[in-house]
Amino acid sequence: MSAAQEIVVGVVILLGIVGGTTQLVPGGLIVLGAILVWTLMTGGALAWLVLAFAVVAIVGSGVVKYVFAGRHMNRAEVPASTLVVGMVAGVVGFFVIPVVGLFVGFVGGIYVCELSRRRDHALAWTATRAALAATGLTILVELAGSLVAGGTWLLAVVLG
């Protein structure tokens, strides 16, 4: 694989890592896809080993993020439907208020949903904070998996 092609793969991995932190794109899958393309174009035992390690990192982070976030949400008694409402409100907010609308819409959607469900400001705000903490946790876990996969690829490119 040429240096230019490896740079393109590296840029796609970087975009996957950055995109995954916004939760608008499946960052881990983008990173894994870029590493798969690199593996197929490069070939060899090292490339396949890197791909296997990347699959374990991405799939492992995916499992961990759903288990941890689910436990966190269950402890706070926040249903998954609240997060769905928050995501929809976040997408709407993204188009209504450029740049910050995603965050404002997400938080506002969760709060309004929980306020209508619990009928108490303090309980709704506590549930909103729990949902935000769970979302932050999922972002960090996915970021860690993507960084491990991308770092493994980078190490293989530099040393290989």
PDB file of C-alpha atoms in Angstrom:
ATOM      1  CA  MET A   1       0.000   0.000   0.000  1.00  0.00           C
ATOM      2  CA  SER A   2       1.370   3.415  -0.921  1.00  0.00           C
ATOM      3  CA  ALA A   3       2.025   6.135   1.618  1.00  0.00           C
ATOM      4  CA  ALA A   4      -0.778   8.245   0.131  1.00  0.00           C
ATOM      5  CA  GLN A   5      -3.254   5.403   0.557  1.00  0.00           C
ATOM      6  CA  GLU A   6      -2.142   4.885   4.152  1.00  0.00           C
ATOM      7  CA  ILE A   7      -2.654   8.596   4.787  1.00  0.00           C
ATOM      8  CA  VAL A   8      -6.204   8.317   3.428  1.00  0.00           C
ATOM      9  CA  VAL A   9      -6.871   5.346   5.718  1.00  0.00           C
ATOM     10  CA  GLY A  10      -5.430   7.333   8.633  1.00  0.00           C
ATOM     11  CA  VAL A  11      -7.661  10.311   7.859  1.00  0.00           C
ATOM     12  CA  VAL A  12     -10.733   8.055   7.729  1.00  0.00           C
ATOM     13  CA  ILE A  13      -9.741   6.536  11.081  1.00  0.00           C
ATOM     14  CA  LEU A  14      -9.331  10.027  12.524  1.00  0.00           C
ATOM     15  CA  LEU A  15     -12.728  11.070  11.149  1.00  0.00           C
ATOM     16  CA  GLY A  16     -14.260   7.974  12.725  1.00  0.00           C
ATOM     17  CA  ILE A  17     -12.712   8.799  16.084  1.00  0.00           C
ATOM     18  CA  VAL A  18     -13.843  12.434  15.974  1.00  0.00           C
ATOM     19  CA  GLY A  19     -17.242  11.571  14.528  1.00  0.00           C
ATOM     20  CA  GLY A  20     -17.858   8.974  17.198  1.00  0.00           C
ATOM     21  CA  THR A  21     -17.561  11.594  19.916  1.00  0.00           C
ATOM     22  CA  THR A  22     -20.550  13.446  18.463  1.00  0.00           C
ATOM     23  CA  GLN A  23     -22.649  10.266  18.316  1.00  0.00           C
ATOM     24  CA  LEU A  24     -23.900  11.352  14.886  1.00  0.00           C
ATOM     25  CA  VAL A  25     -21.927   8.682  13.075  1.00  0.00           C
ATOM     26  CA  PRO A  26     -20.911   5.168  14.134  1.00  0.00           C
ATOM     27  CA  GLY A  27     -17.293   6.068  14.842  1.00  0.00           C
ATOM     28  CA  GLY A  28     -16.167   2.580  15.791  1.00  0.00           C
ATOM     29  CA  LEU A  29     -17.570   1.073  12.612  1.00  0.00           C
ATOM     30  CA  ILE A  30     -15.886   3.747  10.487  1.00  0.00           C
ATOM     31  CA  VAL A  31     -12.549   3.037  12.182  1.00  0.00           C
ATOM     32  CA  LEU A  32     -13.052  -0.696  11.738  1.00  0.00           C
ATOM     33  CA  GLY A  33     -14.024  -0.232   8.082  1.00  0.00           C
ATOM     34  CA  ALA A  34     -10.886   1.784   7.380  1.00  0.00           C
ATOM     35  CA  ILE A  35      -8.713  -0.845   9.051  1.00  0.00           C
ATOM     36  CA  LEU A  36     -10.483  -3.580   7.071  1.00  0.00           C
ATOM     37  CA  VAL A  37      -9.723  -1.763   3.801  1.00  0.00           C
ATOM     38  CA  TRP A  38      -6.095  -1.360   4.874  1.00  0.00           C
ATOM     39  CA  THR A  39      -5.898  -5.053   5.784  1.00  0.00           C
ATOM     40  CA  LEU A  40      -7.332  -6.187   2.451  1.00  0.00           C
ATOM     41  CA  MET A  41      -5.020  -3.896   0.489  1.00  0.00           C
ATOM     42  CA  THR A  42      -1.914  -4.642   2.563  1.00  0.00           C
ATOM     43  CA  GLY A  43      -2.307  -8.338   3.288  1.00  0.00           C
ATOM     44  CA  GLY A  44       0.052 -10.345   5.418  1.00  0.00           C
ATOM     45  CA  ALA A  45      -0.068 -11.751   8.920  1.00  0.00           C
ATOM     46  CA  LEU A  46       0.531  -8.410  10.648  1.00  0.00           C
ATOM     47  CA  ALA A  47      -2.357  -6.736   8.837  1.00  0.00           C
ATOM     48  CA  TRP A  48      -4.750  -9.548   9.756  1.00  0.00           C
ATOM     49  CA  LEU A  49      -3.543  -9.473  13.357  1.00  0.00           C
ATOM     50  CA  VAL A  50      -4.194  -5.723  13.493  1.00  0.00           C
ATOM     51  CA  LEU A  51      -7.687  -6.267  12.083  1.00  0.00           C
ATOM     52  CA  ALA A  52      -8.420  -8.992  14.648  1.00  0.00           C
ATOM     53  CA  PHE A  53      -7.238  -6.741  17.474  1.00  0.00           C
ATOM     54  CA  ALA A  54      -9.324  -3.853  16.112  1.00  0.00           C
ATOM     55  CA  VAL A  55     -12.425  -6.057  15.917  1.00  0.00           C
ATOM     56  CA  VAL A  56     -11.948  -7.116  19.542  1.00  0.00           C
ATOM     57  CA  ALA A  57     -11.451  -3.482  20.629  1.00  0.00           C
ATOM     58  CA  ILE A  58     -14.484  -2.128  18.748  1.00  0.00           C
ATOM     59  CA  VAL A  59     -16.853  -5.000  19.533  1.00  0.00           C
ATOM     60  CA  GLY A  60     -15.661  -5.085  23.141  1.00  0.00           C
ATOM     61  CA  SER A  61     -16.224  -1.366  23.578  1.00  0.00           C
ATOM     62  CA  GLY A  62     -19.664  -1.726  22.005  1.00  0.00           C
ATOM     63  CA  VAL A  63     -20.675  -4.416  24.478  1.00  0.00           C
ATOM     64  CA  VAL A  64     -19.217  -2.543  27.443  1.00  0.00           C
ATOM     65  CA  LYS A  65     -20.878   0.745  26.559  1.00  0.00           C
ATOM     66  CA  TYR A  66     -24.351  -0.783  26.311  1.00  0.00           C
ATOM     67  CA  VAL A  67     -23.975  -2.831  29.493  1.00  0.00           C
ATOM     68  CA  PHE A  68     -22.612   0.070  31.577  1.00  0.00           C
ATOM     69  CA  ALA A  69     -25.033   2.641  30.180  1.00  0.00           C
ATOM     70  CA  GLY A  70     -27.955   0.260  30.622  1.00  0.00           C
ATOM     71  CA  ARG A  71     -27.063  -0.374  34.249  1.00  0.00           C
ATOM     72  CA  HIS A  72     -26.630   3.338  34.871  1.00  0.00           C
ATOM     73  CA  MET A  73     -30.013   4.116  33.312  1.00  0.00           C
ATOM     74  CA  ASN A  74     -31.746   1.269  35.164  1.00  0.00           C
ATOM     75  CA  ARG A  75     -30.399   2.463  38.518  1.00  0.00           C
ATOM     76  CA  ALA A  76     -31.778   5.931  37.796  1.00  0.00           C
ATOM     77  CA  GLU A  77     -35.068   4.424  36.531  1.00  0.00           C
ATOM     78  CA  VAL A  78     -34.761   6.201  33.188  1.00  0.00           C
ATOM     79  CA  PRO A  79     -36.312   4.244  30.288  1.00  0.00           C
ATOM     80  CA  ALA A  80     -34.563   3.926  26.939  1.00  0.00           C
ATOM     81  CA  SER A  81     -37.458   5.796  25.332  1.00  0.00           C
ATOM     82  CA  THR A  82     -36.277   8.929  27.149  1.00  0.00           C
ATOM     83  CA  LEU A  83     -32.941   8.733  25.328  1.00  0.00           C
ATOM     84  CA  VAL A  84     -34.746   8.272  22.022  1.00  0.00           C
ATOM     85  CA  VAL A  85     -36.771  11.432  22.687  1.00  0.00           C
ATOM     86  CA  GLY A  86     -33.540  13.217  23.611  1.00  0.00           C
ATOM     87  CA  MET A  87     -31.844  12.084  20.397  1.00  0.00           C
ATOM     88  CA  VAL A  88     -34.754  13.209  18.233  1.00  0.00           C
ATOM     89  CA  ALA A  89     -34.872  16.561  20.030  1.00  0.00           C
ATOM     90  CA  GLY A  90     -31.108  16.842  19.594  1.00  0.00           C
ATOM     91  CA  VAL A  91     -31.352  16.329  15.840  1.00  0.00           C
ATOM     92  CA  VAL A  92     -34.117  18.931  15.619  1.00  0.00           C
ATOM     93  CA  GLY A  93     -32.068  21.284  17.791  1.00  0.00           C
ATOM     94  CA  PHE A  94     -29.042  20.777  15.545  1.00  0.00           C
ATOM     95  CA  PHE A  95     -30.957  22.316  12.638  1.00  0.00           C
ATOM     96  CA  VAL A  96     -32.784  24.978  14.659  1.00  0.00           C
ATOM     97  CA  ILE A  97     -29.776  26.289  16.613  1.00  0.00           C
ATOM     98  CA  PRO A  98     -26.531  25.806  14.683  1.00  0.00           C
ATOM     99  CA  VAL A  99     -23.537  24.389  16.575  1.00  0.00           C
ATOM    100  CA  VAL A 100     -25.018  24.126  20.111  1.00  0.00           C
ATOM    101  CA  GLY A 101     -28.499  22.963  19.136  1.00  0.00           C
ATOM    102  CA  LEU A 102     -27.601  19.286  19.292  1.00  0.00           C
ATOM    103  CA  PHE A 103     -26.667  19.507  22.957  1.00  0.00           C
ATOM    104  CA  VAL A 104     -29.481  21.912  23.880  1.00  0.00           C
ATOM    105  CA  GLY A 105     -32.079  19.779  22.111  1.00  0.00           C
ATOM    106  CA  PHE A 106     -30.778  16.549  23.623  1.00  0.00           C
ATOM    107  CA  VAL A 107     -30.802  17.859  27.196  1.00  0.00           C
ATOM    108  CA  GLY A 108     -34.099  19.674  26.705  1.00  0.00           C
ATOM    109  CA  GLY A 109     -35.747  16.629  25.164  1.00  0.00           C
ATOM    110  CA  ILE A 110     -34.675  14.382  28.015  1.00  0.00           C
ATOM    111  CA  TYR A 111     -35.771  16.910  30.634  1.00  0.00           C
ATOM    112  CA  VAL A 112     -39.200  17.521  29.081  1.00  0.00           C
ATOM    113  CA  CYS A 113     -39.768  13.790  28.615  1.00  0.00           C
ATOM    114  CA  GLU A 114     -38.847  13.037  32.223  1.00  0.00           C
ATOM    115  CA  LEU A 115     -40.841  16.014  33.521  1.00  0.00           C
ATOM    116  CA  SER A 116     -43.939  14.742  31.746  1.00  0.00           C
ATOM    117  CA  ARG A 117     -43.307  11.249  33.098  1.00  0.00           C
ATOM    118  CA  ARG A 118     -42.401  12.108  36.702  1.00  0.00           C
ATOM    119  CA  ARG A 119     -44.319  15.393  37.185  1.00  0.00           C
ATOM    120  CA  ASP A 120     -41.592  16.744  39.477  1.00  0.00           C
ATOM    121  CA  HIS A 121     -38.813  19.160  38.511  1.00  0.00           C
ATOM    122  CA  ALA A 122     -36.217  17.741  40.922  1.00  0.00           C
ATOM    123  CA  LEU A 123     -36.837  14.136  39.854  1.00  0.00           C
ATOM    124  CA  ALA A 124     -36.829  15.114  36.179  1.00  0.00           C
ATOM    125  CA  TRP A 125     -33.540  16.980  36.562  1.00  0.00           C
ATOM    126  CA  THR A 126     -31.970  14.049  38.450  1.00  0.00           C
ATOM    127  CA  ALA A 127     -33.059  11.690  35.671  1.00  0.00           C
ATOM    128  CA  THR A 128     -31.708  14.115  33.052  1.00  0.00           C
ATOM    129  CA  ARG A 129     -28.320  14.202  34.778  1.00  0.00           C
ATOM    130  CA  ALA A 130     -28.289  10.389  34.950  1.00  0.00           C
ATOM    131  CA  ALA A 131     -29.095  10.143  31.240  1.00  0.00           C
ATOM    132  CA  LEU A 132     -26.334  12.631  30.415  1.00  0.00           C
ATOM    133  CA  ALA A 133     -23.849  10.705  32.551  1.00  0.00           C
ATOM    134  CA  ALA A 134     -24.790   7.456  30.796  1.00  0.00           C
ATOM    135  CA  THR A 135     -24.416   9.126  27.405  1.00  0.00           C
ATOM    136  CA  GLY A 136     -21.033  10.539  28.387  1.00  0.00           C
ATOM    137  CA  LEU A 137     -19.953   7.100  29.522  1.00  0.00           C
ATOM    138  CA  THR A 138     -20.926   5.546  26.189  1.00  0.00           C
ATOM    139  CA  ILE A 139     -18.983   8.224  24.319  1.00  0.00           C
ATOM    140  CA  LEU A 140     -15.869   7.625  26.422  1.00  0.00           C
ATOM    141  CA  VAL A 141     -16.045   3.848  26.049  1.00  0.00           C
ATOM    142  CA  GLU A 142     -16.539   4.065  22.275  1.00  0.00           C
ATOM    143  CA  LEU A 143     -13.723   6.604  22.057  1.00  0.00           C
ATOM    144  CA  ALA A 144     -11.431   4.251  23.984  1.00  0.00           C
ATOM    145  CA  GLY A 145     -12.225   1.343  21.658  1.00  0.00           C
ATOM    146  CA  SER A 146     -11.668   3.483  18.567  1.00  0.00           C
ATOM    147  CA  LEU A 147      -8.409   4.881  19.937  1.00  0.00           C
ATOM    148  CA  VAL A 148      -7.108   1.400  20.750  1.00  0.00           C
ATOM    149  CA  ALA A 149      -8.018   0.159  17.264  1.00  0.00           C
ATOM    150  CA  GLY A 150      -6.601   3.244  15.539  1.00  0.00           C
ATOM    151  CA  GLY A 151      -3.484   3.208  17.692  1.00  0.00           C
ATOM    152  CA  THR A 152      -2.876  -0.441  16.861  1.00  0.00           C
ATOM    153  CA  TRP A 153      -3.151   0.358  13.158  1.00  0.00           C
ATOM    154  CA  LEU A 154      -0.778   3.327  13.519  1.00  0.00           C
ATOM    155  CA  LEU A 155       1.748   1.211  15.392  1.00  0.00           C
ATOM    156  CA  ALA A 156       1.623  -1.435  12.658  1.00  0.00           C
ATOM    157  CA  VAL A 157       2.100   1.187   9.933  1.00  0.00           C
ATOM    158  CA  VAL A 158       5.038   2.839  11.694  1.00  0.00           C
ATOM    159  CA  LEU A 159       6.780  -0.388  12.699  1.00  0.00           C
ATOM    160  CA  GLY A 160       5.732  -2.506   9.720  1.00  0.00           C
TER     161      GLY A 160
END
